[in-house]
CSV table of C-alpha atoms and ligand atoms in Angstrom, one decimal:
chain,number,residue,atom,x,y,z
E,1,MET,CA,203.3,148.2,159.7
E,2,ASN,CA,199.9,147.1,158.5
E,3,ALA,CA,198.3,149.5,156.2
E,4,TYR,CA,195.5,150.4,158.5
E,5,TRP,CA,194.9,148.0,161.5
E,6,PRO,CA,197.8,146.9,163.5
E,7,ALA,CA,198.2,143.2,164.4
E,8,PRO,CA,195.8,142.5,167.3
E,9,ASP,CA,198.6,141.5,169.7
E,10,ALA,CA,201.3,144.0,168.7
E,11,TRP,CA,200.5,146.3,171.6
E,12,GLN,CA,200.9,143.5,174.1
E,13,GLN,CA,204.4,142.8,172.7
E,14,ALA,CA,205.2,146.6,173.1
E,15,LEU,CA,203.9,146.5,176.7
E,16,ARG,CA,206.2,143.5,177.6
E,17,THR,CA,209.2,145.1,176.1
E,18,ALA,CA,208.8,148.5,177.7
E,19,ILE,CA,212.0,149.9,179.3
E,20,THR,CA,212.1,149.5,183.1
E,21,ASP,CA,215.8,149.9,183.6
E,22,PRO,CA,216.9,153.5,184.2
E,23,ALA,CA,220.4,152.7,182.9
E,24,GLU,CA,219.1,151.4,179.7
E,25,LEU,CA,216.9,154.5,179.2
E,26,LEU,CA,219.7,156.9,179.9
E,27,SER,CA,222.3,155.1,177.8
E,28,THR,CA,219.8,154.9,174.8
E,29,LEU,CA,219.5,158.7,175.1
E,30,GLU,CA,223.2,159.2,175.6
E,31,LEU,CA,222.7,160.8,179.0
E,32,PRO,CA,224.7,160.3,182.3
E,33,LEU,CA,223.4,157.4,184.3
E,34,SER,CA,223.6,159.6,187.4
E,35,MET,CA,220.4,161.4,186.3
E,36,ALA,CA,218.2,158.6,187.6
E,37,ASP,CA,217.6,158.1,191.4
E,38,ALA,CA,217.6,154.6,192.7
E,39,ASP,CA,215.3,155.3,195.7
E,40,ALA,CA,212.7,157.0,193.5
E,41,HIS,CA,212.9,154.1,191.1
E,42,SER,CA,212.3,151.5,193.8
E,43,SER,CA,209.4,153.5,195.3
E,44,PHE,CA,207.7,153.7,191.8
E,45,GLU,CA,209.4,151.8,189.1
E,46,LEU,CA,210.5,153.4,185.8
E,47,ARG,CA,208.3,152.2,183.0
E,48,VAL,CA,208.3,153.6,179.5
E,49,PRO,CA,207.3,152.0,176.1
E,50,ARG,CA,210.1,152.1,173.5
E,51,ALA,CA,207.8,153.9,171.0
E,52,LEU,CA,207.7,156.9,173.3
E,53,VAL,CA,211.5,156.8,174.0
E,54,ALA,CA,211.9,157.1,170.2
E,55,ARG,CA,210.2,160.5,170.4
E,56,MET,CA,212.7,161.7,173.0
E,57,GLU,CA,215.6,163.9,172.0
E,58,PRO,CA,219.0,162.2,172.6
E,59,GLY,CA,221.4,164.2,174.7
E,60,ASN,CA,218.7,166.5,176.1
E,61,PRO,CA,218.4,166.1,179.9
E,62,LEU,CA,215.4,168.4,179.9
E,63,ASP,CA,213.4,166.6,177.2
E,64,PRO,CA,209.7,167.1,178.1
E,65,LEU,CA,208.9,163.4,177.5
E,66,LEU,CA,211.9,162.2,179.5
E,67,LEU,CA,211.1,164.3,182.5
E,68,GLN,CA,207.6,162.7,182.7
E,69,VAL,CA,209.1,159.3,183.3
E,70,LEU,CA,212.6,159.5,184.8
E,71,PRO,CA,212.8,158.7,188.5
E,72,SER,CA,214.3,161.8,190.1
E,73,ALA,CA,215.9,162.5,193.5
E,74,ARG,CA,213.5,165.4,193.9
E,75,GLU,CA,210.6,162.9,194.4
E,76,MET,CA,212.1,161.7,197.7
E,77,THR,CA,211.7,165.0,199.5
E,78,ALA,CA,208.6,165.1,201.6
E,79,VAL,CA,206.6,168.3,201.0
E,80,PRO,CA,203.8,169.5,203.4
E,81,GLY,CA,200.4,169.2,201.7
E,82,PHE,CA,201.5,166.4,199.3
E,83,SER,CA,200.0,163.1,200.4
E,84,THR,CA,199.5,159.5,199.2
E,85,ASP,CA,195.7,159.8,198.7
E,86,PRO,CA,195.3,163.4,197.5
E,87,LEU,CA,191.8,162.8,196.1
E,88,ALA,CA,190.5,160.9,199.1
E,89,GLU,CA,189.3,158.2,196.7
E,90,ASN,CA,189.7,155.6,199.4
E,91,ASP,CA,186.5,157.1,201.0
E,92,ALA,CA,184.3,157.1,197.8
E,93,ASN,CA,184.7,153.4,197.0
E,94,PRO,CA,181.2,151.8,197.7
E,95,SER,CA,182.1,148.6,195.8
E,96,PRO,CA,185.6,147.3,195.0
E,97,GLY,CA,186.8,148.7,191.8
E,98,LEU,CA,184.1,151.4,191.6
E,99,VAL,CA,184.4,155.1,192.5
E,100,HIS,CA,181.1,157.1,192.6
E,101,LYS,CA,181.9,160.7,193.4
E,102,TYR,CA,179.9,162.7,190.8
E,103,ARG,CA,176.1,162.2,190.7
E,104,ASP,CA,175.6,161.1,187.1
E,105,ARG,CA,178.8,159.2,186.2
E,106,VAL,CA,180.7,156.4,187.8
E,107,LEU,CA,184.3,155.4,187.5
E,108,LEU,CA,185.3,151.8,187.1
E,109,ILE,CA,188.9,150.8,188.0
E,110,THR,CA,189.2,148.4,185.1
E,111,SER,CA,192.9,147.8,185.5
E,112,GLY,CA,195.6,148.5,188.0
E,113,GLY,CA,198.4,148.5,185.5
E,114,CYS,CA,199.6,151.2,183.1
E,115,ALA,CA,201.8,151.0,180.0
E,116,ILE,CA,203.9,153.9,181.4
E,117,ASN,CA,204.6,155.2,184.9
E,118,CYS,CA,204.2,158.9,184.9
E,119,ARG,CA,206.1,160.4,187.9
E,120,TYR,CA,203.3,162.9,188.7
E,121,CYS,CA,200.6,160.2,188.7
E,122,PHE,CA,197.9,160.9,191.2
E,123,ARG,CA,197.2,157.2,191.6
E,124,ARG,CA,200.8,156.2,192.2
E,125,HIS,CA,199.9,155.2,195.8
E,126,PHE,CA,196.3,153.9,195.1
E,127,PRO,CA,195.6,150.5,196.7
E,128,TYR,CA,194.9,148.7,193.4
E,129,GLN,CA,195.4,145.3,195.0
E,130,GLN,CA,192.1,145.8,197.0
E,131,ASN,CA,190.4,147.2,193.9
E,132,GLN,CA,190.6,144.4,191.3
E,133,LEU,CA,187.5,144.0,189.2
E,134,GLY,CA,187.4,140.2,189.2
E,135,PRO,CA,184.2,138.4,188.0
E,136,ALA,CA,182.5,138.7,191.5
E,137,GLN,CA,183.4,142.4,191.9
E,138,TRP,CA,182.2,143.0,188.3
E,139,GLN,CA,178.8,141.6,189.1
E,140,LYS,CA,178.6,143.7,192.3
E,141,ALA,CA,179.6,146.8,190.3
E,142,LEU,CA,176.9,146.1,187.7
E,143,GLU,CA,174.3,145.7,190.4
E,144,TYR,CA,175.4,149.0,191.9
E,145,ILE,CA,175.1,150.8,188.6
E,146,ASP,CA,171.8,149.2,187.9
E,147,SER,CA,170.4,150.3,191.2
E,148,HIS,CA,171.5,153.9,190.6
E,149,GLN,CA,169.0,155.3,188.1
E,150,GLU,CA,170.8,158.7,188.1
E,151,LEU,CA,173.9,157.3,186.4
E,152,SER,CA,174.1,158.1,182.6
E,153,GLU,CA,177.7,157.4,182.0
E,154,ALA,CA,180.2,154.7,182.9
E,155,ILE,CA,183.9,155.6,182.8
E,156,LEU,CA,186.5,152.9,182.4
E,157,SER,CA,189.6,154.2,184.2
E,158,GLY,CA,192.5,152.7,186.0
E,159,GLY,CA,195.5,152.6,186.0
E,160,ASP,CA,194.9,152.4,182.3
E,161,PRO,CA,191.8,150.5,181.2
E,162,LEU,CA,193.4,149.7,177.8
E,163,VAL,CA,195.9,147.4,179.4
E,164,THR,CA,192.9,145.1,179.5
E,165,PRO,CA,192.4,142.6,176.5
E,166,ASP,CA,189.9,143.6,173.9
E,167,SER,CA,187.8,140.5,174.5
E,168,ARG,CA,187.2,141.5,178.1
E,169,LEU,CA,186.6,145.2,177.3
E,170,ALA,CA,184.0,144.0,174.7
E,171,ARG,CA,182.2,141.9,177.4
E,172,MET,CA,182.3,144.7,179.9
E,173,ILE,CA,180.9,147.3,177.5
E,174,ALA,CA,178.2,144.8,176.4
E,175,ASP,CA,177.2,144.2,180.1
E,176,LEU,CA,177.0,148.0,180.7
E,177,SER,CA,174.8,148.5,177.6
E,178,ASP,CA,172.2,146.1,179.2
E,179,ILE,CA,171.7,148.8,181.9
E,180,ALA,CA,168.9,150.9,180.4
E,181,HIS,CA,169.7,154.2,182.1
E,182,LEU,CA,173.3,154.3,180.9
E,183,LYS,CA,173.7,156.4,177.7
E,184,ARG,CA,177.5,156.7,177.3
E,185,VAL,CA,180.7,154.7,177.8
E,186,ARG,CA,183.9,156.6,178.3
E,187,ILE,CA,187.5,155.4,178.3
E,188,HIS,CA,190.2,157.4,179.9
E,189,THR,CA,193.6,156.3,178.6
E,190,ARG,CA,197.1,157.2,177.8
E,191,LEU,CA,197.8,154.0,175.8
E,192,PRO,CA,197.0,155.3,172.2
E,193,VAL,CA,199.6,158.0,172.8
E,194,VAL,CA,202.4,155.8,174.2
E,195,ILE,CA,201.6,152.6,172.3
E,196,PRO,CA,199.6,153.6,169.2
E,197,GLU,CA,199.2,149.9,168.1
E,198,ARG,CA,196.7,149.7,171.0
E,199,VAL,CA,194.0,151.1,168.7
E,200,THR,CA,193.0,147.8,167.2
E,201,GLN,CA,190.0,146.9,165.1
E,202,GLU,CA,188.8,144.8,168.0
E,203,LEU,CA,188.9,147.8,170.3
E,204,THR,CA,187.0,150.1,168.1
E,205,GLU,CA,184.4,147.4,167.5
E,206,ALA,CA,184.1,146.9,171.3
E,207,MET,CA,183.6,150.6,171.8
E,208,THR,CA,181.1,151.1,168.9
E,209,GLY,CA,179.3,147.7,169.0
E,210,THR,CA,176.5,148.6,171.5
E,211,ARG,CA,173.9,151.4,171.8
E,212,LEU,CA,176.2,153.3,174.2
E,213,LYS,CA,177.8,156.4,172.7
E,214,PRO,CA,181.5,156.0,172.9
E,215,VAL,CA,183.9,158.6,174.1
E,216,MET,CA,187.7,158.4,174.5
E,217,VAL,CA,189.6,160.9,176.6
E,218,LEU,CA,193.3,160.7,175.8
E,219,HIS,CA,196.0,161.9,178.1
E,220,CYS,CA,198.7,163.7,176.1
E,221,ASN,CA,200.8,166.5,177.7
E,222,HIS,CA,203.1,167.7,175.0
E,223,PRO,CA,203.0,168.1,171.2
E,224,GLN,CA,206.2,166.1,171.0
E,225,GLU,CA,204.2,163.0,172.1
E,226,ILE,CA,202.3,163.1,168.8
E,227,ASP,CA,204.0,161.5,165.8
E,228,ASP,CA,202.6,159.9,162.7
E,229,SER,CA,201.9,156.6,164.4
E,230,VAL,CA,199.8,158.5,167.1
E,231,ARG,CA,198.0,160.5,164.3
E,232,SER,CA,197.1,157.2,162.6
E,233,ALA,CA,195.8,155.7,165.8
E,234,ILE,CA,193.6,158.7,166.5
E,235,MET,CA,192.3,158.6,162.9
E,236,ARG,CA,191.3,155.0,163.4
E,237,LEU,CA,189.3,156.0,166.5
E,238,ARG,CA,187.7,159.0,164.7
E,239,ASP,CA,186.9,157.0,161.5
E,240,ALA,CA,185.0,154.5,163.8
E,241,GLY,CA,182.8,157.3,165.0
E,242,ILE,CA,184.4,157.7,168.5
E,243,THR,CA,184.4,161.1,170.1
E,244,VAL,CA,188.0,161.8,171.1
E,245,LEU,CA,189.0,164.5,173.6
E,246,ASN,CA,192.3,165.2,175.4
E,247,GLN,CA,193.2,165.9,179.0
E,248,ALA,CA,196.6,167.0,180.1
E,249,VAL,CA,198.3,167.8,183.4
E,250,LEU,CA,200.0,171.1,183.7
E,251,LEU,CA,203.6,170.3,184.7
E,252,ARG,CA,206.5,172.7,185.6
E,253,GLY,CA,209.3,172.4,183.1
E,254,ILE,CA,207.3,170.2,180.7
E,255,ASN,CA,204.3,172.0,179.3
E,256,ASP,CA,204.0,175.2,181.4
E,257,SER,CA,204.4,177.6,178.4
E,258,VAL,CA,201.9,179.2,176.0
E,259,GLU,CA,203.9,177.8,173.1
E,260,ALA,CA,203.7,174.2,174.3
E,261,GLN,CA,200.0,174.4,175.2
E,262,LYS,CA,199.1,176.1,171.9
E,263,ALA,CA,201.0,173.6,169.9
E,264,LEU,CA,199.4,170.7,171.8
E,265,SER,CA,195.9,172.0,171.0
E,266,GLU,CA,196.7,172.7,167.4
E,267,THR,CA,198.5,169.4,166.8
E,268,LEU,CA,195.6,167.4,168.3
E,269,PHE,CA,193.0,169.4,166.4
E,270,GLU,CA,194.6,168.4,163.1
E,271,VAL,CA,193.4,164.9,163.8
E,272,GLY,CA,190.0,166.0,165.2
E,273,VAL,CA,190.8,165.9,168.9
E,274,LEU,CA,189.4,168.7,171.1
E,275,PRO,CA,191.0,169.7,174.4
E,276,TYR,CA,188.9,168.9,177.5
E,277,TYR,CA,190.7,169.5,180.8
E,278,LEU,CA,194.0,170.9,181.7
E,279,PHE,CA,194.5,169.8,185.3
E,280,VAL,CA,196.7,171.5,187.9
E,281,LEU,CA,198.7,169.0,189.7
E,282,ASP,CA,197.1,166.9,192.4
E,283,PRO,CA,199.2,167.2,195.5
E,284,VAL,CA,200.5,163.6,195.4
E,285,ALA,CA,203.6,162.8,197.5
E,286,GLY,CA,206.7,162.8,195.2
E,287,ALA,CA,205.4,165.2,192.6
E,288,ALA,CA,205.8,168.6,194.3
E,289,HIS,CA,208.6,169.7,191.9
E,290,PHE,CA,206.2,169.7,189.0
E,291,ASP,CA,203.8,172.0,190.8
E,292,ILE,CA,202.7,175.4,189.4
E,293,SER,CA,200.9,178.0,191.4
E,294,ASP,CA,197.2,178.6,190.6
E,295,ALA,CA,198.0,182.2,189.7
E,296,GLN,CA,200.6,181.2,187.1
E,297,ALA,CA,198.3,178.5,185.7
E,298,GLN,CA,195.4,181.1,185.4
E,299,ARG,CA,197.7,183.6,183.7
E,300,LEU,CA,198.9,180.9,181.3
E,301,VAL,CA,195.4,179.9,180.2
E,302,GLY,CA,194.3,183.6,180.0
E,303,GLU,CA,197.1,184.1,177.5
E,304,LEU,CA,196.2,180.9,175.7
E,305,GLN,CA,192.6,182.3,175.3
E,306,ALA,CA,194.0,185.3,173.5
E,307,ARG,CA,196.0,183.1,171.1
E,308,LEU,CA,193.5,180.3,170.3
E,309,PRO,CA,189.9,180.0,169.3
E,310,GLY,CA,187.8,179.2,172.4
E,311,TYR,CA,187.2,175.6,171.4
E,312,LEU,CA,190.9,174.9,171.5
E,313,VAL,CA,191.4,176.2,175.0
E,314,PRO,CA,191.2,173.4,177.6
E,315,ARG,CA,189.2,174.0,180.9
E,316,LEU,CA,191.7,174.6,183.7
E,317,ALA,CA,190.6,172.4,186.5
E,318,ARG,CA,191.4,170.6,189.7
E,319,GLU,CA,189.9,167.9,191.7
E,320,ILE,CA,189.0,168.8,195.3
E,321,PRO,CA,187.8,165.9,197.5
E,322,GLY,CA,184.1,166.3,198.5
E,323,ARG,CA,183.1,168.5,195.6
E,324,PRO,CA,180.3,167.4,193.3
E,325,SER,CA,182.4,167.8,190.1
E,326,LYS,CA,185.8,169.0,189.0
E,327,THR,CA,186.5,172.6,190.1
E,328,LEU,CA,187.2,175.1,187.3
E,329,LEU,CA,189.8,177.8,187.7
E,330,SER,CA,189.0,180.9,185.7
E,331,PRO,CA,191.6,182.2,183.3
E,332,ASP,CA,193.3,185.5,184.4
E,333,GLN,CA,193.2,187.9,181.5
E,334,THR,CA,194.8,191.0,183.1
E,335,ASP,CA,198.2,190.5,181.6
E,336,VAL,CA,197.1,189.9,178.0
L,401,LIG,C1,187.0,163.1,186.9
L,401,LIG,C2,186.1,162.1,187.4
L,401,LIG,C3,184.9,161.8,186.7
L,401,LIG,C4,184.6,162.5,185.4
L,401,LIG,O1,184.3,163.9,185.5
L,401,LIG,P1,183.9,164.7,184.2
L,401,LIG,O2,183.8,166.1,184.6
L,401,LIG,O3,182.6,164.1,183.7
L,401,LIG,O4,185.0,164.4,183.2
L,401,LIG,C5,184.0,161.0,187.3
L,401,LIG,N1,184.2,160.4,188.4
L,401,LIG,C6,185.3,160.6,189.1
L,401,LIG,C7,185.5,159.9,190.4
L,401,LIG,C8,186.3,161.4,188.6
L,401,LIG,O5,187.4,161.6,189.3
L,402,LIG,S1,199.1,156.7,182.4
L,402,LIG,FE1,197.7,157.9,183.8
L,402,LIG,S2,197.2,156.4,185.4
L,402,LIG,FE2,199.0,155.6,184.3
L,402,LIG,S3,200.8,156.4,185.4
L,402,LIG,FE3,200.4,157.8,183.8
L,402,LIG,S4,199.1,159.4,184.8
L,402,LIG,FE4,199.1,157.5,186.1
């Protein structure tokens, strides 16, 4: 490992060598091959970077990192209310690759790909093919943003926007900074957690090289996802002056305990990351077995509030199609 900055292309190598064969994953972890479901794998392929597999516990079929990526037979049961477009994003898509649902910020589908396929992903059925931001679509998106004076923030999302090469990200952020009413650029990504080498010098320079204030929202669900390599990656972002927040998804059997949530907030804060949102699951087809009732989620966050300073308690939220912002669920404090 380089002392501070990783080699500029180390992350692309890690992307290419991610595990996509369930048998390889399970044999690496000394687990029975029967744990993976072939139909679930063919409907949404297994994908997990080796660096994350190294943080899984061998021999543990309930490992919280493994359960987030292993194709399971439970995904193949249709459950009423769980659909392929739970957020109705297909209706808020005025220009290809652009989603404008909340008045002051706009989401740009920078990339359809991800470094990892999370089984509960709310975009696992999103029509990325129709939403590629090629040069023509990018010009149209810029025109759209330029003509909407109310927009103050552009959010690069996906898929995972950091699957995109640094040179392209730098050009995109520079183009956005030419639009006078934009103040901030935000990147929503899971890559620094699953492939920490993704935090290159070129990336931090792209994010901090314009007048736009840079924000990164990580997606980390469990304290076991954070090791020294992730800590170093986050330190590189923080040292560069980037505001770093975290959002997580509340998942049954993975992080639905006060202990896991408390450790997640505390571990991230050690490297200067504040919790942002804790999302209840979007009702996406194939993910019903991760669902937790609102009442349980509200009790959990109520208890978390008693155990942590307020600034380390994430906002419990969900996305409801048609609302002008995320919808917050208030913590239930009656049991504390
Ligand atoms: C979540 C989301 C945002 C960002 O919302 P914040 O509350 O600012 O984090 C913006 N646009 C869309 C379409 C979103 O889904
Ligand atoms: S990294 Fe995010 S977008 Fe990609 S599969 Fe996971 S949850 Fe979905």
